[in-house]
Coordinates of N, CA and C in Angstrom, one line a residue:
M1 N -18.9 81.3 -99.4 CA -19.7 81.7 -100.7 C -19.5 80.5 -101.5
A2 N -20.7 80.1 -102.1 CA -20.7 78.8 -102.9 C -20.1 79.2 -104.3
Q3 N -19.3 78.3 -104.8 CA -18.8 78.4 -106.2 C -19.1 77.3 -106.9
G4 N -19.2 77.5 -108.3 CA -19.7 76.6 -109.1 C -21.2 76.3 -109.2
R5 N -21.5 75.4 -110.0 CA -23.0 75.0 -110.2 C -23.7 74.4 -109.1
P6 N -24.9 75.0 -108.7 CA -25.7 74.5 -107.6 C -26.1 73.0 -108.0
K7 N -26.3 72.2 -107.0 CA -26.6 70.7 -107.3 C -28.1 70.7 -107.4
A8 N -28.5 69.9 -108.5 CA -29.9 69.7 -108.8 C -30.4 68.5 -107.8
A9 N -31.5 68.6 -107.5 CA -32.3 67.4 -106.6 C -32.0 66.2 -107.5
A10 N -31.9 65.1 -106.8 CA -31.7 63.6 -107.6 C -33.0 63.3 -107.7
K11 N -33.1 62.9 -109.1 CA -34.4 62.5 -109.7 C -34.2 61.1 -110.3
R12 N -35.5 60.2 -110.1 CA -35.5 59.0 -110.9 C -36.7 59.2 -111.8
P13 N -36.4 59.5 -113.0 CA -37.5 59.6 -114.0 C -38.4 58.3 -114.1
G14 N -37.8 57.4 -114.2 CA -38.7 56.0 -114.4 C -39.6 55.9 -113.3
R15 N -39.2 55.7 -112.0 CA -40.1 55.5 -110.9 C -41.0 56.6 -110.6
A16 N -40.5 57.9 -110.7 CA -41.4 59.0 -110.2 C -42.4 59.2 -111.3
A17 N -42.3 59.0 -112.6 CA -43.3 59.1 -113.5 C -44.4 57.8 -113.3
A18 N -43.6 56.6 -113.1 CA -44.5 55.6 -113.0 C -45.5 55.8 -111.8
A19 N -44.9 56.1 -110.8 CA -45.8 56.3 -109.4 C -46.8 57.4 -109.5
T20 N -46.5 58.3 -110.3 CA -47.8 59.5 -110.5 C -48.8 59.0 -111.4
T21 N -48.4 58.2 -112.5 CA -49.4 57.7 -113.3 C -50.2 56.6 -112.7
T22 N -49.6 55.8 -111.9 CA -50.4 54.6 -111.3 C -51.4 55.2 -110.2
T23 N -51.0 56.3 -109.6 CA -51.9 56.8 -108.5 C -53.2 57.6 -109.4
S24 N -52.9 58.3 -110.3 CA -53.8 59.2 -111.1 C -54.6 57.8 -111.8
A25 N -54.1 56.9 -112.3 CA -55.0 55.9 -112.9 C -56.0 55.3 -111.9
R26 N -55.5 55.1 -110.6 CA -56.3 54.5 -109.8 C -57.5 55.2 -109.4
G27 N -57.3 56.5 -109.3 CA -58.3 57.4 -108.9 C -59.3 57.6 -110.2
A28 N -58.9 57.5 -111.4 CA -59.7 57.6 -112.6 C -60.8 56.4 -112.7
R29 N -60.3 55.2 -112.1 CA -61.1 53.9 -112.2 C -62.3 53.9 -111.3
G30 N -62.1 54.7 -110.3 CA -63.4 54.9 -109.3 C -63.3 53.7 -108.3
P31 N -64.3 53.7 -107.6 CA -64.3 52.7 -106.3 C -64.5 51.3 -106.8
R32 N -63.8 50.4 -106.1 CA -63.7 49.0 -106.5 C -65.0 48.3 -106.0
K33 N -65.4 47.4 -106.7 CA -66.6 46.5 -106.3 C -66.4 45.6 -105.1
G34 N -67.5 45.3 -104.4 CA -67.5 44.4 -103.4 C -67.2 45.1 -102.1
G35 N -67.5 44.3 -100.9 CA -67.3 44.8 -99.5 C -65.9 44.9 -99.0
R36 N -65.8 45.8 -98.3 CA -64.4 46.0 -97.5 C -64.5 45.2 -96.2
T37 N -63.5 44.4 -96.0 CA -63.6 43.6 -94.7 C -62.0 44.0 -94.2
I38 N -61.8 44.1 -92.7 CA -60.8 44.1 -92.2 C -60.5 42.7 -91.5
A39 N -59.3 42.1 -91.9 CA -59.0 40.7 -91.5 C -58.8 40.8 -89.8
P40 N -59.6 39.8 -89.3 CA -59.6 39.7 -87.8 C -58.3 39.0 -87.3
K41 N -58.1 39.4 -86.0 CA -56.8 39.1 -85.5 C -57.0 37.7 -84.7
K42 N -58.2 37.4 -84.3 CA -58.5 36.3 -83.4 C -59.0 35.1 -84.2
L43 N -58.5 34.1 -83.7 CA -58.9 32.8 -84.4 C -60.3 32.4 -84.2
R44 N -60.9 32.6 -83.1 CA -62.5 32.5 -82.7 C -63.4 33.3 -83.6
V45 N -62.9 34.4 -84.1 CA -63.6 35.1 -85.0 C -63.5 34.7 -86.3
I46 N -62.4 34.2 -86.9 CA -62.2 33.5 -88.2 C -63.1 32.3 -88.3
Q47 N -63.0 31.6 -87.0 CA -63.8 30.2 -87.1 C -65.3 30.6 -87.2
Q48 N -65.8 31.7 -86.7 CA -67.3 32.0 -86.7 C -67.5 32.5 -88.1
Q49 N -66.6 33.1 -88.7 CA -67.0 33.7 -90.1 C -67.0 32.4 -91.1
K50 N -66.0 31.6 -90.8 CA -66.2 30.3 -91.8 C -67.4 29.6 -91.6
L51 N -67.8 29.4 -90.4 CA -69.2 28.7 -90.0 C -70.4 29.4 -90.7
K52 N -70.3 30.6 -90.6 CA -71.4 31.6 -91.2 C -71.5 31.4 -92.5
K53 N -70.3 31.5 -93.1 CA -70.4 31.4 -94.7 C -70.7 30.1 -95.1
R54 N -70.3 28.9 -94.6 CA -70.9 27.6 -94.9 C -72.3 27.7 -94.6
L55 N -72.8 28.1 -93.5 CA -74.3 27.9 -93.4 C -75.1 28.7 -94.3
E56 N -74.5 30.0 -94.7 CA -75.2 30.6 -95.8 C -75.3 29.9 -97.1
V57 N -74.1 29.4 -97.4 CA -74.0 28.6 -98.8 C -75.0 27.4 -98.8
G58 N -75.2 26.8 -97.6 CA -76.0 25.7 -97.5 C -77.4 26.1 -97.6
I59 N -78.0 27.1 -97.0 CA -79.1 27.7 -97.0 C -79.6 28.1 -98.4
R60 N -78.6 28.8 -99.2 CA -78.8 29.2 -100.4 C -78.9 28.0 -101.4
M61 N -78.3 26.9 -101.3 CA -78.3 25.8 -102.2 C -79.9 25.1 -101.9
K62 N -80.2 25.1 -100.6 CA -81.5 24.4 -100.3 C -82.5 25.3 -101.0
I63 N -82.5 26.4 -100.8 CA -83.5 27.3 -101.5 C -83.5 27.1 -103.0
E64 N -82.4 27.0 -103.6 CA -82.3 26.9 -105.1 C -82.9 25.6 -105.5
R65 N -82.6 24.4 -104.6 CA -83.3 23.2 -105.0 C -84.7 23.2 -104.8
E66 N -85.2 23.8 -103.9 CA -86.6 23.9 -103.7 C -87.3 24.6 -104.8
A67 N -86.5 25.9 -105.2 CA -87.1 26.4 -106.3 C -87.3 25.6 -107.6
V68 N -86.3 24.9 -107.9 CA -86.2 23.9 -109.2 C -87.3 23.1 -108.9
Q69 N -87.4 22.3 -107.8 CA -88.3 21.4 -107.5 C -89.9 22.0 -107.7
R70 N -90.0 23.0 -107.2 CA -91.5 23.6 -107.4 C -91.8 23.9 -108.7
A71 N -90.8 24.4 -109.6 CA -90.8 24.9 -110.9 C -91.2 23.7 -111.8
G72 N -90.5 22.6 -111.5 CA -90.6 21.4 -112.3 C -92.0 20.7 -112.1
A73 N -92.5 20.9 -110.9 CA -93.8 20.1 -110.4 C -94.9 20.5 -111.3
G74 N -94.9 21.6 -111.8 CA -96.1 22.1 -112.6 C -95.9 21.9 -114.0
L75 N -94.9 21.3 -114.4 CA -94.7 21.2 -115.9 C -94.9 19.7 -116.3
P76 N -95.4 19.6 -117.4 CA -95.7 18.1 -118.1 C -94.3 17.4 -118.2
K77 N -93.4 18.0 -118.7 CA -92.2 17.3 -118.9 C -91.2 17.7 -117.6
K78 N -90.4 16.8 -117.6 CA -89.2 16.9 -116.3 C -88.4 18.1 -116.6
L79 N -88.2 18.9 -115.6 CA -87.3 20.1 -115.8 C -85.8 19.6 -115.4
A80 N -84.9 20.0 -116.2 CA -83.6 19.6 -116.0 C -82.6 20.7 -116.0
V81 N -81.9 20.9 -115.0 CA -80.9 21.8 -114.9 C -79.6 21.7 -115.8
V82 N -79.3 22.4 -116.8 CA -78.1 22.0 -117.6 C -76.8 23.1 -117.2
A83 N -75.9 22.4 -116.9 CA -74.5 23.1 -116.7 C -73.8 23.2 -117.9
A84 N -72.9 24.3 -118.0 CA -72.2 24.8 -119.2 C -71.2 23.8 -119.4
P85 N -70.9 23.4 -120.8 CA -70.0 22.4 -121.0 C -68.6 23.0 -120.7
R86 N -67.6 22.0 -120.2 CA -66.4 22.4 -119.8 C -65.5 22.2 -121.1
P87 N -64.5 23.1 -121.4 CA -63.6 23.0 -122.5 C -62.8 21.8 -122.4
P88 N -62.3 21.0 -123.3 CA -61.3 19.9 -123.4 C -60.1 20.2 -122.6
A89 N -59.5 19.4 -121.8 CA -58.4 19.4 -121.0 C -57.1 19.7 -121.8
A90 N -57.1 18.9 -123.0 CA -55.8 19.0 -123.8 C -55.7 20.6 -124.4
T91 N -56.6 21.5 -124.7 CA -56.5 22.6 -125.1 C -56.2 23.6 -123.9
A92 N -56.7 23.3 -122.8 CA -56.5 24.2 -121.8 C -55.0 24.1 -121.3
K93 N -54.4 22.9 -121.4 CA -53.0 22.9 -120.9 C -52.1 23.7 -121.7
G94 N -52.3 23.7 -122.9 CA -51.3 24.2 -123.8 C -51.6 25.7 -123.9
K95 N -52.5 26.2 -123.6 CA -52.8 27.8 -123.8 C -52.9 28.2 -122.3
A96 N -52.6 29.6 -122.5 CA -52.7 30.4 -121.2 C -53.9 30.7 -120.8
K97 N -54.2 31.2 -119.7 CA -55.5 31.4 -119.0 C -56.1 32.7 -119.8
K98 N -57.4 32.8 -120.3 CA -57.9 33.8 -120.7 C -58.4 34.8 -119.8
S99 N -58.2 36.1 -120.0 CA -58.9 37.1 -119.1 C -60.1 37.4 -119.3
R100 N -61.0 37.7 -118.1 CA -62.2 38.0 -118.3 C -62.4 39.5 -118.6
G101 N -62.6 40.0 -119.7 CA -62.5 41.4 -119.9 C -63.3 41.8 -121.2

C-alpha cells in the first residue's frame, strides 16, 4: 500500500509553454512562400541544377536587355535605366541591419 503523497509528473513550465505557443503560432501564420525543394544527395544533380539556374539567369538578363533596347528605340530621347542609390558606407557600419517588415 502506498503511503504519503502521490508523485506529480515532472513539468518544465518554461519549455512546455514555449513549445506549445511556437507550434500554435506556426499554424496561425499559414503556409510559407516559395517552392519546396528536397536537397539532392548526388553531386551530378547539384551540378545540373547550378547549370540550369545560371542559364535561366542569362536568358532572363538577355530578354530584359532586349526589352530595354526595343523600348528605347522608339523614343526621341535616350532611355536610361536608373538604379536605386546606395546608402553611404559610413552609416551602414555603425548601425545594425534594418529588418524588412
